[in-house]
mmCIF file of C-alpha atoms (C1' of nucleotides) in Angstrom:
data_model
loop_
_atom_site.group_PDB
_atom_site.id
_atom_site.type_symbol
_atom_site.label_atom_id
_atom_site.label_comp_id
_atom_site.label_asym_id
_atom_site.label_seq_id
_atom_site.Cartn_x
_atom_site.Cartn_y
_atom_site.Cartn_z
ATOM 1 C CA MET A 14 99.066 98.127 105.800
ATOM 2 C CA CYS A 15 99.234 95.820 108.681
ATOM 3 C CA GLU A 16 101.919 97.019 110.944
ATOM 4 C CA SER A 17 103.354 95.049 113.780
ATOM 5 C CA LEU A 18 100.917 97.095 116.570
ATOM 6 C CA ARG A 19 104.542 97.256 119.027
ATOM 7 C CA GLU A 20 106.318 98.968 116.163
ATOM 8 C CA ASP A 21 103.819 101.416 114.964
ATOM 9 C CA ILE A 22 102.925 102.647 118.708
ATOM 10 C CA LYS A 23 106.797 102.671 119.324
ATOM 11 C CA GLU A 24 107.226 105.104 115.825
ATOM 12 C CA LYS A 25 103.897 107.245 117.181
ATOM 13 C CA LEU A 26 105.367 107.972 120.403
ATOM 14 C CA GLU A 27 108.718 108.628 119.030
ATOM 15 C CA SER A 28 107.074 110.855 116.293
ATOM 16 C CA GLY A 29 105.313 112.715 118.862
ATOM 17 C CA TYR A 30 101.928 111.895 117.312
ATOM 18 C CA TYR A 31 99.936 109.689 119.355
ATOM 19 C CA HIS A 32 96.866 109.154 120.677
ATOM 20 C CA CYS A 33 96.067 106.749 123.479
ATOM 21 C CA ALA A 34 97.928 105.150 126.482
ATOM 22 C CA LYS A 35 95.958 102.014 127.098
ATOM 23 C CA GLU A 36 97.241 100.769 123.886
ATOM 24 C CA PHE A 37 100.614 100.968 124.608
ATOM 25 C CA THR A 38 100.302 99.052 127.547
ATOM 26 C CA LEU A 39 98.916 96.287 125.350
ATOM 27 C CA SER A 40 101.676 96.666 123.179
ATOM 28 C CA VAL A 41 104.032 95.887 125.638
ATOM 29 C CA ILE A 42 102.239 92.671 127.483
ATOM 30 C CA SER A 43 100.767 91.502 123.577
ATOM 31 C CA GLY A 44 102.906 88.424 122.693
ATOM 32 C CA LYS A 45 101.622 84.783 122.841
ATOM 33 C CA TYR A 46 103.728 83.961 126.288
ATOM 34 C CA LYS A 47 104.481 87.159 127.283
ATOM 35 C CA VAL A 48 102.006 87.542 130.140
ATOM 36 C CA VAL A 49 102.923 84.173 131.366
ATOM 37 C CA ILE A 50 105.977 84.848 131.195
ATOM 38 C CA LEU A 51 105.744 87.959 133.089
ATOM 39 C CA TRP A 52 103.550 85.782 135.606
ATOM 40 C CA HIS A 53 105.976 83.455 136.850
ATOM 41 C CA LEU A 54 108.772 85.656 136.813
ATOM 42 C CA GLY A 55 106.830 87.814 138.948
ATOM 43 C CA ILE A 56 105.747 85.417 141.376
ATOM 44 C CA GLU A 57 108.120 82.780 141.525
ATOM 45 C CA GLY A 58 111.126 85.047 140.973
ATOM 46 C CA PRO A 59 114.101 84.539 138.491
ATOM 47 C CA TYR A 60 114.352 81.890 135.522
ATOM 48 C CA ARG A 61 116.928 80.374 132.850
ATOM 49 C CA PHE A 62 115.881 80.270 129.143
ATOM 50 C CA ASN A 63 115.244 76.539 128.981
ATOM 51 C CA GLY A 64 113.475 76.779 132.010
ATOM 52 C CA LEU A 65 111.255 79.410 130.652
ATOM 53 C CA GLN A 66 110.890 76.782 128.055
ATOM 54 C CA LYS A 67 109.750 73.939 129.527
ATOM 55 C CA LEU A 68 107.140 76.157 130.751
ATOM 56 C CA PHE A 69 105.345 76.003 127.297
ATOM 57 C CA ASP A 70 104.806 73.057 125.283
ATOM 58 C CA GLY A 71 105.857 73.809 121.709
ATOM 59 C CA VAL A 72 107.351 77.369 122.003
ATOM 60 C CA SER A 73 110.170 77.407 119.512
ATOM 61 C CA HIS A 74 113.607 78.614 120.339
ATOM 62 C CA LYS A 75 113.200 81.802 117.906
ATOM 63 C CA THR A 76 109.751 82.810 119.461
ATOM 64 C CA LEU A 77 110.856 82.507 122.619
ATOM 65 C CA SER A 78 114.195 84.289 122.384
ATOM 66 C CA ASN A 79 111.906 87.278 120.064
ATOM 67 C CA GLN A 80 109.697 87.340 123.189
ATOM 68 C CA LEU A 81 112.062 87.944 125.981
ATOM 69 C CA LYS A 82 113.886 90.626 123.582
ATOM 70 C CA GLU A 83 111.595 92.963 122.998
ATOM 71 C CA LEU A 84 110.354 92.362 127.146
ATOM 72 C CA VAL A 85 114.305 93.035 127.837
ATOM 73 C CA GLU A 86 113.832 96.142 125.273
ATOM 74 C CA ASP A 87 110.941 97.226 127.254
ATOM 75 C CA GLY A 88 112.485 97.427 130.023
ATOM 76 C CA ILE A 89 109.757 94.516 131.482
ATOM 77 C CA ILE A 90 112.529 92.037 132.614
ATOM 78 C CA SER A 91 116.499 92.137 133.067
ATOM 79 C CA ARG A 92 118.619 89.688 131.226
ATOM 80 C CA LYS A 93 121.734 88.655 133.619
ATOM 81 C CA VAL A 94 124.482 86.527 131.937
ATOM 82 C CA TYR A 95 126.673 84.381 134.019
ATOM 83 C CA PRO A 96 130.489 84.532 132.644
ATOM 84 C CA GLU A 97 130.354 80.460 132.999
ATOM 85 C CA MET A 98 131.231 77.433 130.993
ATOM 86 C CA PRO A 99 128.165 76.106 130.242
ATOM 87 C CA PRO A 100 126.313 79.883 130.088
ATOM 88 C CA LYS A 101 124.053 80.699 132.216
ATOM 89 C CA VAL A 102 121.452 83.393 131.803
ATOM 90 C CA GLU A 103 119.048 84.542 134.151
ATOM 91 C CA TYR A 104 115.458 86.471 133.408
ATOM 92 C CA SER A 105 113.391 88.428 136.141
ATOM 93 C CA MET A 106 111.848 91.223 136.715
ATOM 94 C CA THR A 107 112.523 95.033 136.892
ATOM 95 C CA GLU A 108 110.714 97.224 139.103
ATOM 96 C CA LEU A 109 108.967 98.563 135.857
ATOM 97 C CA GLY A 110 107.952 94.832 135.525
ATOM 98 C CA TYR A 111 106.799 94.368 138.769
ATOM 99 C CA SER A 112 104.879 97.609 138.467
ATOM 100 C CA LEU A 113 102.985 95.624 135.803
ATOM 101 C CA LEU A 114 102.119 92.945 137.341
ATOM 102 C CA PRO A 115 98.807 93.917 139.675
ATOM 103 C CA ILE A 116 97.082 94.220 135.734
ATOM 104 C CA ILE A 117 98.272 91.178 135.128
ATOM 105 C CA GLU A 118 96.809 89.531 138.240
ATOM 106 C CA MET A 119 93.357 91.105 137.431
ATOM 107 C CA MET A 120 93.547 89.465 133.884
ATOM 108 C CA TYR A 121 94.018 86.376 135.581
ATOM 109 C CA GLU A 122 91.109 86.766 138.230
ATOM 110 C CA TRP A 123 89.249 88.234 135.344
ATOM 111 C CA GLY A 124 89.539 84.765 133.224
ATOM 112 C CA THR A 125 88.880 82.711 136.514
ATOM 113 C CA ASN A 126 85.477 83.856 137.053
ATOM 114 C CA ARG A 127 84.243 84.221 133.292
ATOM 115 C CA ILE A 128 85.430 80.343 132.803
ATOM 116 C CA GLN A 129 83.968 79.453 135.848
ATOM 117 C CA GLN A 130 80.770 81.484 134.612
ATOM 118 C CA LEU A 131 80.743 79.619 131.903
ATOM 119 C CA GLN A 132 81.115 76.067 133.611
ATOM 120 C CA GLU A 133 78.342 77.251 135.806
ATOM 121 C CA GLU A 134 76.211 78.163 132.661
ATOM 122 C CA GLY A 135 76.817 74.541 131.094
ATOM 123 C CA ILE A 136 78.961 76.119 128.168
ATOM 124 C CA LEU A 137 82.240 74.368 129.699
ATOM 125 C CA LYS A 138 81.428 70.582 130.736
ATOM 126 C CA THR A 139 85.090 69.969 132.119
ATOM 127 C CA SER A 140 86.513 70.931 135.218
ATOM 128 C CA PHE A 141 89.534 73.353 135.217
ATOM 129 C CA GLU A 142 92.319 73.305 136.394
ATOM 130 C CA GLU A 143 95.058 76.193 136.577
ATOM 131 C CA LYS A 144 98.654 75.165 135.966
ATOM 132 C CA MET B 4 101.449 76.276 113.706
ATOM 133 C CA CYS B 5 99.930 79.793 114.452
ATOM 134 C CA GLU B 6 96.738 79.291 115.295
ATOM 135 C CA SER B 7 94.271 82.505 116.340
ATOM 136 C CA LEU B 8 95.403 82.873 120.030
ATOM 137 C CA ARG B 9 91.273 83.978 120.140
ATOM 138 C CA GLU B 10 90.425 80.635 118.216
ATOM 139 C CA ASP B 11 93.399 78.669 120.133
ATOM 140 C CA ILE B 12 92.259 79.584 123.674
ATOM 141 C CA LYS B 13 88.511 78.684 123.110
ATOM 142 C CA GLU B 14 89.244 75.325 121.512
ATOM 143 C CA LYS B 15 91.286 74.520 124.510
ATOM 144 C CA LEU B 16 88.227 76.098 126.913
ATOM 145 C CA GLU B 17 85.933 73.573 125.630
ATOM 146 C CA SER B 18 88.073 70.080 125.093
ATOM 147 C CA GLY B 19 88.459 70.629 128.763
ATOM 148 C CA TYR B 20 92.255 71.209 128.614
ATOM 149 C CA TYR B 21 93.366 74.464 129.424
ATOM 150 C CA HIS B 22 96.298 76.030 131.862
ATOM 151 C CA CYS B 23 96.285 79.671 131.886
ATOM 152 C CA ALA B 24 93.381 81.981 132.838
ATOM 153 C CA LYS B 25 95.211 85.076 132.054
ATOM 154 C CA GLU B 26 95.580 84.230 128.555
ATOM 155 C CA PHE B 27 92.066 83.900 128.222
ATOM 156 C CA THR B 28 91.281 87.274 129.174
ATOM 157 C CA LEU B 29 94.152 88.715 127.073
ATOM 158 C CA SER B 30 93.061 86.624 124.328
ATOM 159 C CA VAL B 31 89.214 88.742 124.342
ATOM 160 C CA ILE B 32 90.965 91.771 124.186
ATOM 161 C CA SER B 33 93.742 91.559 121.744
ATOM 162 C CA GLY B 34 93.194 92.933 118.810
ATOM 163 C CA LYS B 35 93.849 96.580 117.233
ATOM 164 C CA TYR B 36 90.787 98.542 118.410
ATOM 165 C CA LYS B 37 89.301 96.199 121.218
ATOM 166 C CA VAL B 38 90.397 98.195 124.024
ATOM 167 C CA VAL B 39 89.769 101.645 123.048
ATOM 168 C CA ILE B 40 86.932 100.738 121.716
ATOM 169 C CA LEU B 41 85.720 99.455 125.188
ATOM 170 C CA TRP B 42 87.321 102.320 126.495
ATOM 171 C CA HIS B 43 84.756 104.202 124.739
ATOM 172 C CA LEU B 44 81.506 102.212 125.039
ATOM 173 C CA GLY B 45 82.378 102.269 129.009
ATOM 174 C CA ILE B 46 82.809 105.799 129.538
ATOM 175 C CA GLU B 47 80.593 107.668 126.814
ATOM 176 C CA GLY B 48 78.065 105.124 126.530
ATOM 177 C CA PRO B 49 76.770 103.485 123.277
ATOM 178 C CA TYR B 50 77.793 104.370 119.923
ATOM 179 C CA ARG B 51 76.869 103.127 116.237
ATOM 180 C CA PHE B 52 78.679 101.673 113.765
ATOM 181 C CA ASN B 53 79.720 104.958 111.953
ATOM 182 C CA GLY B 54 80.622 106.807 115.143
ATOM 183 C CA LEU B 55 83.184 104.060 116.125
ATOM 184 C CA GLN B 56 84.535 104.479 113.072
ATOM 185 C CA LYS B 57 84.959 107.968 113.584
ATOM 186 C CA LEU B 58 87.252 107.003 116.100
ATOM 187 C CA PHE B 59 90.078 105.153 114.051
ATOM 188 C CA ASP B 60 91.890 106.609 111.541
ATOM 189 C CA GLY B 61 91.903 104.332 108.392
ATOM 190 C CA VAL B 62 90.178 101.437 109.973
ATOM 191 C CA SER B 63 88.358 99.515 107.668
ATOM 192 C CA HIS B 64 85.251 98.688 107.776
ATOM 193 C CA LYS B 65 85.725 94.356 107.525
ATOM 194 C CA THR B 66 88.179 95.382 110.467
ATOM 195 C CA LEU B 67 85.877 97.157 112.649
ATOM 196 C CA SER B 68 83.137 95.077 112.132
ATOM 197 C CA ASN B 69 84.705 91.735 113.305
ATOM 198 C CA GLN B 70 86.384 93.108 115.973
ATOM 199 C CA LEU B 71 83.085 94.081 116.810
ATOM 200 C CA LYS B 72 81.660 90.597 116.407
ATOM 201 C CA GLU B 73 83.876 89.047 118.525
ATOM 202 C CA LEU B 74 83.624 90.835 121.161
ATOM 203 C CA VAL B 75 80.292 90.341 120.519
ATOM 204 C CA GLU B 76 80.831 86.712 120.761
ATOM 205 C CA ASP B 77 82.564 86.917 123.377
ATOM 206 C CA GLY B 78 79.612 88.595 125.396
ATOM 207 C CA ILE B 79 81.679 92.157 126.281
ATOM 208 C CA ILE B 80 79.306 94.351 124.208
ATOM 209 C CA SER B 81 76.058 93.793 122.631
ATOM 210 C CA ARG B 82 74.593 94.985 119.397
ATOM 211 C CA LYS B 83 70.851 96.590 119.324
ATOM 212 C CA VAL B 84 69.203 96.629 115.866
ATOM 213 C CA TYR B 85 66.494 99.743 115.383
ATOM 214 C CA PRO B 86 64.247 98.484 112.914
ATOM 215 C CA GLU B 87 64.339 101.633 110.845
ATOM 216 C CA MET B 88 65.326 102.754 107.182
ATOM 217 C CA PRO B 89 68.158 103.839 106.382
ATOM 218 C CA PRO B 90 69.302 100.979 109.718
ATOM 219 C CA LYS B 91 70.767 102.068 113.519
ATOM 220 C CA VAL B 92 73.110 99.512 115.085
ATOM 221 C CA GLU B 93 74.008 100.471 118.760
ATOM 222 C CA TYR B 94 76.753 99.079 120.226
ATOM 223 C CA SER B 95 77.055 99.014 124.118
ATOM 224 C CA MET B 96 78.637 97.716 127.489
ATOM 225 C CA THR B 97 77.152 94.465 128.626
ATOM 226 C CA GLU B 98 77.334 93.654 132.617
ATOM 227 C CA LEU B 99 80.517 91.421 131.788
ATOM 228 C CA GLY B 100 82.073 94.113 129.984
ATOM 229 C CA TYR B 101 81.560 96.472 132.471
ATOM 230 C CA SER B 102 83.308 94.305 134.566
ATOM 231 C CA LEU B 103 86.519 94.335 132.617
ATOM 232 C CA LEU B 104 87.244 97.920 132.574
ATOM 233 C CA PRO B 105 88.823 98.689 135.527
ATOM 234 C CA ILE B 106 91.593 95.997 133.615
ATOM 235 C CA ILE B 107 91.468 98.826 130.804
ATOM 236 C CA GLU B 108 91.685 101.425 133.261
ATOM 237 C CA MET B 109 95.124 100.130 134.823
ATOM 238 C CA MET B 110 96.429 99.745 131.597
ATOM 239 C CA TYR B 111 96.008 103.370 130.740
ATOM 240 C CA GLU B 112 96.756 104.742 133.827
ATOM 241 C CA TRP B 113 100.185 102.556 133.223
ATOM 242 C CA GLY B 114 100.269 103.474 130.072
ATOM 243 C CA THR B 115 100.282 107.007 131.064
ATOM 244 C CA ASN B 116 102.725 107.049 133.588
ATOM 245 C CA ARG B 117 105.453 104.850 131.598
ATOM 246 C CA ILE B 118 105.125 107.222 129.051
ATOM 247 C CA GLN B 119 105.601 110.351 131.241
ATOM 248 C CA GLN B 120 108.492 108.439 132.836
ATOM 249 C CA LEU B 121 110.164 108.233 129.302
ATOM 250 C CA GLN B 122 109.404 111.894 128.546
ATOM 251 C CA GLU B 123 111.437 112.623 131.860
ATOM 252 C CA GLU B 124 114.000 110.286 130.731
ATOM 253 C CA GLY B 125 114.379 112.392 127.653
ATOM 254 C CA ILE B 126 113.271 109.333 125.485
ATOM 255 C CA LEU B 127 110.416 110.905 124.304
ATOM 256 C CA LYS B 128 111.085 114.954 123.525
ATOM 257 C CA THR B 129 107.867 115.792 122.980
ATOM 258 C CA SER B 130 104.488 116.220 124.871
ATOM 259 C CA PHE B 131 101.847 113.979 125.243
ATOM 260 C CA GLU B 132 98.054 114.468 124.552
ATOM 261 C CA GLU B 133 95.489 112.151 124.948
ATOM 262 C CA LYS B 134 92.519 112.164 122.527
ATOM 263 C "C1'" DC C 3 123.197 76.364 127.580
ATOM 264 C "C1'" DA C 4 121.719 79.818 125.046
ATOM 265 C "C1'" DG C 5 120.936 81.483 121.862
ATOM 266 C "C1'" DT C 6 120.892 82.765 115.992
ATOM 267 C "C1'" DA C 7 119.808 81.601 110.853
ATOM 268 C "C1'" DT C 8 117.060 80.129 106.968
ATOM 269 C "C1'" DC C 9 112.268 79.338 105.437
ATOM 270 C "C1'" DC C 10 107.544 78.677 105.614
ATOM 271 C "C1'" DT C 11 102.656 79.065 107.200
ATOM 272 C "C1'" DT C 12 98.671 81.288 108.585
ATOM 273 C "C1'" DC C 13 96.366 84.658 110.449
ATOM 274 C "C1'" DA C 14 95.281 89.820 111.545
ATOM 275 C "C1'" DT C 15 94.146 93.922 108.771
ATOM 276 C "C1'" DG C 16 93.684 96.885 105.096
ATOM 277 C "C1'" DA C 17 91.590 98.148 100.242
ATOM 278 C "C1'" DT C 18 88.094 98.258 97.394
ATOM 279 C "C1'" DA C 19 83.723 96.705 95.551
ATOM 280 C "C1'" DC C 20 79.033 95.285 96.528
ATOM 281 C "C1'" DT C 21 74.653 95.201 98.803
ATOM 282 C "C1'" DG C 22 69.686 95.584 102.001
ATOM 283 C "C1'" DC D 6 73.047 103.294 107.769
ATOM 284 C "C1'" DA D 7 75.522 99.444 108.139
ATOM 285 C "C1'" DG D 8 77.678 95.878 106.392
ATOM 286 C "C1'" DT D 9 79.104 91.610 103.723
ATOM 287 C "C1'" DA D 10 82.652 89.881 99.735
ATOM 288 C "C1'" DT D 11 86.800 89.444 97.786
ATOM 289 C "C1'" DC D 12 91.554 89.868 97.531
ATOM 290 C "C1'" DA D 13 95.996 91.008 99.014
ATOM 291 C "C1'" DT D 14 100.194 92.188 102.200
ATOM 292 C "C1'" DG D 15 103.014 91.668 106.068
ATOM 293 C "C1'" DA D 16 104.334 90.335 110.914
ATOM 294 C "C1'" DA D 17 103.858 86.485 114.376
ATOM 295 C "C1'" DG D 18 105.037 82.538 115.299
ATOM 296 C "C1'" DG D 19 106.875 77.261 113.990
ATOM 297 C "C1'" DA D 20 110.166 73.812 111.773
ATOM 298 C "C1'" DT D 21 114.752 72.710 112.059
ATOM 299 C "C1'" DA D 22 119.798 73.381 111.632
ATOM 300 C "C1'" DC D 23 123.719 75.522 113.255
ATOM 301 C "C1'" DT D 24 127.151 77.843 116.769
ATOM 302 C "C1'" DG D 25 130.125 80.205 120.647
#
DNA sequence: CAGTATCCTTCATGATACTG
DNA sequence: CAGTATCATGAAGGATACTG
């Protein structure tokens, strides 16, 4: 059946049967917003929930919440709650998270180069601006 | 709505609106078997359809076919048909594909290290063997 | 503010059967 | 051999409403 890649790989790891470390890495960063979350936390520092939400146009609470929860579970980011009213919650990179950053930076470079290449070939007409 | 990440990003690129090059890279390698396909093609050389299928226990024709088609579309691998009977089709990395390999290698390293770390922490009891 | 709960849609993948 | 076609399913993500 069509299992969640992330769950599937976790189970395989825990049961001692596994075959592919790069799939494991992919399962940690796969998710519509994860690499972008990690990029911002890694480059710019801690963010609050609402701050992250503003980065993505149209992300639902639930989805963002889920992505963050999974990243926390995987030890990539940490969640710090300040005992205030109204509540304040801060997300930041862990050391493990920072060790992932070079991969995301390479993905950024590769993507940028490829997009530029496509523009030069005339496949993409309009100019590209990183936001 | 929940659009395909890959299609969604393609459309955004083509319409001139885009915001994130690393998402583009992710959209190229996301897919249950893609990184593993690229790893094998990149390290071991060309593969035939059936050969690739044997690498994955339980992948369906349709899924493998789709993943390959998308990788070809994205210019990452190339498909060469030999005019024989029975047909022979060979898949191999393009130059663009090879430029992606360092990222996959880093994913492999990160995954391996992380799995080892988890084992040392006693979270994973059994030993891990790369296949 | 920072979520959780519920319901819903669509996409990725699987199973199976057929074909040049 | 190397696929395509058809059908089915589960998981990711979205919309909306509610809450400590």
